[in-house]
Short mmCIF file of C-alpha atoms in Angstrom, two decimals:
data_model
loop_
_atom_site.label_atom_id
_atom_site.label_comp_id
_atom_site.label_asym_id
_atom_site.label_seq_id
_atom_site.Cartn_x
_atom_site.Cartn_y
_atom_site.Cartn_z
CA MET A 1 4.43 155.92 1.83
CA ASN A 2 8.14 156.33 1.59
CA LEU A 3 8.74 159.94 2.90
CA LYS A 4 12.24 159.96 1.64
CA LYS A 5 10.97 159.80 -2.04
CA TYR A 6 7.85 161.96 -1.51
CA PHE A 7 7.01 165.18 -3.05
CA ASP A 8 4.26 167.51 -3.53
CA THR A 9 3.12 171.24 -3.85
CA TYR A 10 0.04 172.97 -2.88
CA ALA A 11 -1.47 176.25 -2.90
CA THR A 12 -4.02 177.63 -0.41
CA TYR A 13 -5.82 180.60 -1.58
CA GLY A 14 -7.05 183.53 0.46
CA GLU A 15 -6.14 187.05 1.32
CA LYS A 16 -2.62 185.40 1.79
CA THR A 17 -2.16 182.82 -0.67
CA VAL A 18 0.32 180.04 0.39
CA PHE A 19 2.42 177.98 -1.30
CA CYS A 20 4.00 174.71 0.06
CA TYR A 21 6.93 172.85 -0.96
CA ARG A 22 7.21 169.25 0.21
CA SER A 23 10.16 167.06 -1.01
CA GLY A 24 11.36 164.27 1.23
CA LEU A 25 11.25 165.28 4.97
CA ALA A 26 12.21 168.90 3.87
CA VAL A 27 9.27 171.79 3.74
CA TYR A 28 9.55 175.09 2.57
CA GLU A 29 6.65 177.76 2.28
CA GLU A 30 5.98 180.92 0.73
CA ALA A 31 3.17 183.12 0.46
CA PHE A 32 1.71 186.06 -1.78
CA TYR A 33 0.81 188.69 0.65
CA GLY A 34 0.48 192.57 -0.02
CA GLY A 35 1.57 192.20 -3.89
CA ALA A 36 5.14 190.65 -3.01
CA LEU A 37 6.24 186.87 -2.54
CA VAL A 38 7.39 186.21 0.69
CA SER A 39 9.45 183.41 2.12
CA SER A 40 7.38 181.67 5.16
CA GLY A 41 10.00 179.53 6.56
CA TRP A 42 11.22 175.82 6.40
CA ASN A 43 11.45 172.66 8.53
CA ALA A 44 12.81 169.22 8.13
CA SER A 45 10.17 167.29 9.68
CA GLY A 46 7.82 166.67 6.64
CA TYR A 47 4.83 168.86 7.66
CA PRO A 48 3.27 172.20 6.38
CA LEU A 49 4.27 174.95 8.65
CA GLY A 50 0.47 175.80 9.52
CA LEU A 51 -0.31 172.48 10.43
CA LEU A 52 0.10 173.00 14.36
CA GLU A 53 -2.58 175.34 15.02
CA ALA A 54 -1.34 175.63 18.52
CA CYS A 55 2.01 176.51 17.68
CA PRO A 56 2.38 177.54 13.93
CA SER A 57 5.66 178.02 12.74
CA GLU A 58 5.15 180.26 9.49
CA LEU A 59 7.38 183.51 9.65
CA ASP A 60 5.87 187.00 9.73
CA PRO A 61 7.35 189.03 6.72
CA ARG A 62 6.78 192.07 8.73
CA ASP A 63 10.05 190.80 11.11
CA PHE A 64 12.56 191.04 7.91
CA HIS A 65 13.85 193.76 6.27
CA GLU A 66 13.85 192.12 2.95
CA PRO A 67 11.28 189.31 3.19
CA SER A 68 10.89 188.70 -0.54
CA ALA A 69 11.35 185.30 -1.88
CA PHE A 70 13.43 187.11 -4.70
CA ASN A 71 15.15 190.41 -5.46
CA ILE A 72 14.89 191.63 -8.74
CA GLU A 73 15.65 195.11 -10.02
CA ILE A 74 14.73 196.32 -13.77
CA ASP A 75 16.62 199.69 -14.75
CA GLY A 76 17.45 200.24 -11.27
CA GLN A 77 13.87 199.88 -9.74
CA SER A 78 12.91 197.03 -7.56
CA ILE A 79 10.03 194.94 -8.74
CA ASP A 80 9.71 192.76 -5.35
CA PHE A 81 6.55 194.49 -4.56
CA ASN A 82 3.23 195.59 -6.50
CA LEU A 83 2.99 192.31 -8.24
CA LYS A 84 -0.19 190.53 -9.52
CA LEU A 85 -0.60 187.05 -9.12
CA ILE A 86 -1.50 185.36 -12.42
CA ASP A 87 -1.40 181.73 -12.35
CA PHE A 88 -0.18 178.47 -10.49
CA GLU A 89 0.51 175.24 -12.14
CA LYS A 90 2.37 172.00 -11.50
CA LYS A 91 3.19 169.15 -13.49
CA GLU A 92 4.90 165.63 -12.86
CA ILE A 93 7.98 164.86 -15.54
CA ASN A 94 10.21 162.11 -15.23
CA ASP A 95 9.87 161.42 -11.46
CA ARG A 96 10.05 165.10 -10.66
CA LEU A 97 7.36 167.85 -9.88
CA GLU A 98 7.85 171.25 -11.90
CA THR A 99 5.39 174.01 -10.41
CA VAL A 100 5.28 177.51 -12.07
CA ILE A 101 4.10 180.65 -9.90
CA THR A 102 3.16 183.05 -12.62
CA LEU A 103 3.35 187.03 -11.37
CA GLU A 104 3.21 190.36 -13.46
CA SER A 105 4.63 193.58 -12.52
CA GLY A 106 2.74 196.79 -11.63
CA ILE A 107 5.94 198.80 -11.91
CA LYS A 108 7.93 197.68 -14.96
CA PRO A 109 6.42 195.98 -18.14
CA VAL A 110 7.56 192.35 -17.02
CA LYS A 111 6.18 189.18 -16.25
CA LEU A 112 7.89 186.52 -13.89
CA LYS A 113 7.57 182.80 -13.87
CA ILE A 114 9.07 181.33 -10.70
CA HIS A 115 10.04 177.63 -11.51
CA THR A 116 10.61 174.94 -8.67
CA ILE A 117 11.56 171.51 -8.97
CA LEU A 118 10.96 168.76 -6.40
CA ASP A 119 12.79 165.13 -6.91
CA GLY A 120 12.25 163.71 -3.26
CA SER A 121 15.41 164.57 -2.30
CA GLN A 122 15.60 167.07 0.48
CA MET A 123 16.56 169.95 -1.81
CA PHE A 124 14.56 171.56 -4.56
CA SER A 125 16.03 173.66 -7.92
CA ARG A 126 14.69 176.77 -8.47
CA TYR A 127 14.97 179.35 -11.55
CA ILE A 128 13.13 182.40 -12.73
CA GLU A 129 11.86 183.51 -16.24
CA ILE A 130 11.96 187.28 -16.73
CA GLU A 131 9.80 188.30 -19.76
CA ASN A 132 10.01 191.69 -21.18
CA LEU A 133 6.47 192.72 -22.24
CA SER A 134 7.60 196.13 -23.65
CA ASP A 135 9.26 197.59 -27.09
CA SER A 136 12.18 198.68 -25.53
CA ASN A 137 15.50 196.96 -23.53
CA LEU A 138 15.30 196.60 -20.27
CA ASN A 139 18.32 196.34 -17.88
CA LEU A 140 18.59 193.74 -15.18
CA SER A 141 20.00 195.37 -12.27
CA ARG A 142 19.90 192.79 -9.50
CA LEU A 143 19.16 189.09 -9.53
CA VAL A 144 18.45 187.10 -5.96
CA LEU A 145 17.46 183.79 -7.00
CA LEU A 146 16.16 182.84 -3.52
CA GLY A 147 15.89 185.14 -0.34
CA GLY A 148 14.16 185.89 2.61
CA GLY A 149 13.70 184.79 6.10
CA ILE A 150 14.70 181.24 6.90
CA GLU A 151 13.77 180.67 10.65
CA GLU A 152 13.23 182.48 13.89
CA THR A 153 14.91 180.90 16.93
CA ASP A 154 13.90 181.42 20.55
CA ARG A 155 17.05 181.06 22.50
CA SER A 156 15.40 180.95 25.97
CA HIS A 157 13.72 177.31 25.09
CA TYR A 158 16.84 175.75 24.62
CA GLY A 159 19.07 177.42 27.56
CA HIS A 160 21.44 178.78 25.19
CA TYR A 161 22.26 182.57 25.29
CA ASP A 162 25.28 183.14 23.76
CA VAL A 163 23.97 184.76 20.29
CA ASN A 164 28.08 184.10 18.74
CA LYS A 165 27.37 180.18 19.16
CA VAL A 166 23.74 179.74 17.84
CA TYR A 167 24.88 179.21 13.99
CA SER A 168 27.71 178.17 12.28
CA VAL A 169 28.28 178.76 8.58
CA GLY A 170 30.56 176.34 6.11
CA TYR A 171 31.90 177.24 3.23
CA PHE A 172 35.38 176.70 1.31
CA ASP A 173 37.97 179.13 2.80
CA SER A 174 40.30 179.89 -0.15
CA ASP A 175 39.30 181.03 -3.69
CA LYS A 176 42.73 180.19 -4.65
CA TRP A 177 43.74 177.46 -7.30
CA GLY A 178 44.78 174.20 -5.87
CA ARG A 179 43.29 175.07 -2.49
CA GLU A 180 39.52 174.27 -3.48
CA GLY A 181 39.02 171.78 -0.64
CA GLU A 182 39.50 174.06 2.35
CA PHE A 183 36.30 173.70 3.98
CA SER A 184 35.63 175.00 7.26
CA TRP A 185 33.13 175.88 9.97
CA HIS A 186 32.61 179.47 11.04
CA ASP A 187 30.92 181.30 14.19
CA LEU A 188 28.19 183.31 12.73
CA HIS A 189 27.80 186.59 14.64
CA PRO A 190 24.86 189.00 14.72
CA GLU A 191 25.57 190.76 11.44
CA GLU A 192 25.44 189.99 7.82
CA LEU A 193 27.94 187.82 6.20
CA THR A 194 28.69 187.30 2.31
CA VAL A 195 30.50 184.67 0.60
CA LYS A 196 31.63 185.70 -2.76
CA THR A 197 32.93 183.54 -5.68
CA ARG A 198 34.07 184.46 -9.05
CA PHE A 199 33.17 188.09 -8.93
CA GLY A 200 34.85 190.26 -6.18
CA ARG A 201 36.92 186.86 -5.63
CA ASP A 202 38.88 184.32 -7.53
CA ARG A 203 37.22 181.75 -9.58
CA PHE A 204 38.09 178.55 -7.68
CA ARG A 205 35.79 178.53 -4.73
CA HIS A 206 33.00 176.47 -5.39
CA PRO A 207 29.59 178.30 -5.00
CA LEU A 208 28.34 176.26 -1.93
CA ILE A 209 27.25 176.80 1.56
CA PHE A 210 26.14 175.40 4.86
CA ILE A 211 24.03 177.05 7.55
CA ARG A 212 23.76 175.08 10.98
CA ASN A 213 21.85 175.76 13.62
CA ASN A 214 23.77 174.51 16.87
CA VAL A 215 20.77 174.90 19.14
CA THR A 216 18.09 172.61 17.36
CA GLY A 217 20.32 170.65 14.88
CA MET A 218 18.74 172.35 11.73
CA MET A 219 20.92 172.47 8.61
CA TYR A 220 20.36 174.56 5.35
CA PHE A 221 22.28 174.08 2.29
CA SER A 222 22.72 175.63 -1.00
CA GLN A 223 24.29 175.82 -4.59
CA ILE A 224 24.14 178.11 -7.40
CA GLY A 225 24.53 176.37 -10.86
CA TRP A 226 26.42 179.13 -12.20
CA SER A 227 30.03 179.61 -13.69
CA GLY A 228 29.97 183.39 -13.44
CA GLY A 229 29.78 185.70 -10.32
CA CYS A 230 27.47 184.78 -7.46
CA SER A 231 27.38 185.15 -3.48
CA PHE A 232 25.37 183.86 -0.56
CA THR A 233 24.61 186.28 2.34
CA VAL A 234 23.55 185.24 5.48
CA ASP A 235 22.02 187.92 8.00
CA TYR A 236 21.63 186.95 11.45
CA HIS A 237 19.52 189.48 13.49
CA ALA A 238 19.90 189.36 17.19
CA ASP A 239 21.24 190.74 20.37
CA ARG A 240 22.18 189.79 23.57
CA GLU A 241 19.12 191.49 25.70
CA ARG A 242 16.56 189.25 23.71
CA ASP A 243 16.03 185.80 23.31
CA ASP A 244 14.78 185.87 19.86
CA SER A 245 16.81 185.32 16.70
CA LEU A 246 16.03 185.83 13.05
CA LEU A 247 17.75 184.60 10.27
CA SER A 248 17.45 185.46 6.51
CA PHE A 249 19.53 184.28 3.39
CA LYS A 250 20.28 185.41 -0.29
CA ALA A 251 21.52 183.56 -3.02
CA GLU A 252 22.49 186.14 -5.54
CA ILE A 253 24.04 186.41 -9.11
CA THR A 254 26.67 189.16 -9.01
CA ALA A 255 28.51 191.26 -11.74
CA HIS A 256 28.96 194.49 -13.18
CA LYS A 257 25.51 196.47 -13.74
CA PRO A 258 23.52 195.76 -15.59
CA LEU A 259 23.81 191.91 -15.15
CA THR A 260 22.38 191.61 -18.79
CA VAL A 261 19.95 193.23 -20.91
CA ILE A 262 16.82 191.78 -21.71
CA PRO A 263 15.67 192.75 -25.31
CA PRO A 264 12.16 193.80 -26.34
CA LYS A 265 9.47 190.88 -26.19
CA SER A 266 11.94 188.37 -24.93
CA VAL A 267 12.66 185.94 -21.89
CA PHE A 268 15.55 186.00 -19.91
CA VAL A 269 16.17 182.53 -17.95
CA SER A 270 17.96 182.83 -15.08
CA PRO A 271 20.55 180.20 -13.67
CA GLU A 272 19.13 177.66 -11.06
CA VAL A 273 19.95 178.03 -7.26
CA HIS A 274 19.51 174.47 -5.28
CA MET A 275 18.40 174.77 -1.71
CA GLY A 276 17.76 171.94 1.08
CA ALA A 277 17.38 171.43 4.49
CA VAL A 278 17.90 168.37 6.88
CA MET A 279 17.57 167.55 10.53
CA GLY A 280 21.03 166.37 10.98
CA ASP A 281 24.89 166.58 10.41
CA LEU A 282 27.07 167.25 7.54
CA ASP A 283 27.08 163.75 6.11
CA ASP A 284 23.18 163.98 6.09
CA ALA A 285 23.16 167.07 4.25
CA VAL A 286 25.78 166.13 1.49
CA ASN A 287 24.12 162.86 0.82
CA GLU A 288 20.91 164.79 0.23
CA MET A 289 22.52 167.18 -1.99
CA HIS A 290 24.47 164.20 -3.95
CA SER A 291 21.06 162.50 -4.48
CA HIS A 292 19.43 165.81 -5.80
CA ILE A 293 22.17 166.42 -8.19
CA ARG A 294 22.25 163.00 -9.63
CA LYS A 295 18.59 162.51 -10.02
CA SER A 296 17.95 166.51 -11.05
CA VAL A 297 21.11 168.18 -12.59
CA LEU A 298 23.51 165.57 -14.37
CA THR A 299 20.92 164.26 -16.17
CA MET A 300 23.19 162.94 -18.85
CA PRO A 301 22.15 160.90 -22.05
CA GLU A 302 22.92 157.14 -21.84
CA ALA A 303 25.94 156.57 -23.64
CA SER A 304 27.93 153.03 -24.51
CA PRO A 305 30.66 152.01 -22.64
CA ASP A 306 33.26 152.75 -25.02
CA GLU A 307 32.24 156.15 -25.37
CA CYS A 308 33.59 159.39 -23.11
CA LEU A 309 30.77 161.82 -21.82
CA VAL A 310 33.70 164.49 -21.19
CA GLY A 311 37.05 164.05 -23.03
CA GLY A 312 39.01 165.83 -20.21
CA GLY A 313 42.88 165.74 -19.17
CA MET A 314 44.47 167.83 -22.03
CA GLY A 315 47.56 169.29 -20.65
CA ALA A 316 49.22 168.09 -18.02
CA GLU A 317 47.76 164.64 -18.49
CA HIS A 318 48.39 164.26 -22.26
CA ASP A 319 50.39 166.41 -24.85
CA MET A 320 48.59 169.26 -26.80
CA SER A 321 50.03 168.25 -30.17
CA VAL A 322 47.89 169.18 -33.31
CA GLU A 323 47.23 165.29 -34.01
CA THR A 324 46.07 164.93 -30.26
CA SER A 325 43.87 168.07 -30.51
CA LYS A 326 42.42 166.91 -33.79
CA LYS A 327 41.39 163.38 -31.83
CA TYR A 328 39.71 165.24 -29.04
CA ALA A 329 37.82 167.49 -31.70
CA LYS A 330 36.78 164.43 -33.54
CA GLN A 331 35.62 163.04 -30.35
CA PHE A 332 33.65 166.14 -29.18
CA ALA A 333 32.01 166.09 -32.79
CA ASP A 334 30.77 162.83 -32.49
CA MET A 335 29.20 163.35 -29.30
CA GLY A 336 27.29 166.15 -31.06
CA ALA A 337 29.45 169.11 -29.90
#
């Protein structure tokens, strides 16, 4: 078996229903527990979290302030809890596996479909459908596409006691035009760090983040496929008197409230978040990210060699005369725009 191309998802039903996602060597699990879908953690070694009976590695949701795998507010009310599990299905399409968890809220007249797409890379895609079951408008007030606990680290196992050096976070420092490539690593202190783009900051910071565990070599990485406002939040909970550290994460769509209004009997489809994990360095993470994006995101239709998929470069590279503009408009029209 080529583990770098392997992908699968399965559910284990019981008092706590566990959903295990495996793509390449990356494994992510979440559980439907107590009326909520909560994150159970990750590894980048290819095995389910509960496989090693002597030392299971799934997270306890009670250790985290917001353990839910997503955060949604409708009309200012959280619907992360009091959910009912309706269905779980999966289907393989074009060398990719898509799973759907269907949940129904007991707080608001809302049905949720949690879509997850695996493709054999160590990164997966997720988006959420929010269906308004009522006869009235519903205001979407908050939308965290992916959240909850990522990992727990016992620093005493590694002889590493400096809480300010356990984790590093990498992102593009500047949000200004012409400075988009200023990528840097930053020490993560025991606090909550939020990296914003396009809402609350200028629009030139790419919505991307890397989180590196400097003790174990584990690295997490995420992008949000959205041209509007979004943010990444990393919550590092640790203190100098104890050896354990808790790390949680949120990938969130941000804007003035409400984010959108969902009309009666209609479905809102969220942007996608892409999340992955490797046991390796930055090159390993970037290569997995590129593999995922080329296979599952940039799925452009085939074109003949003499066609342009994107007619870019108007402005500094070409004049913007009426004649040239008409040529570009015709090119886009011929492409079906």
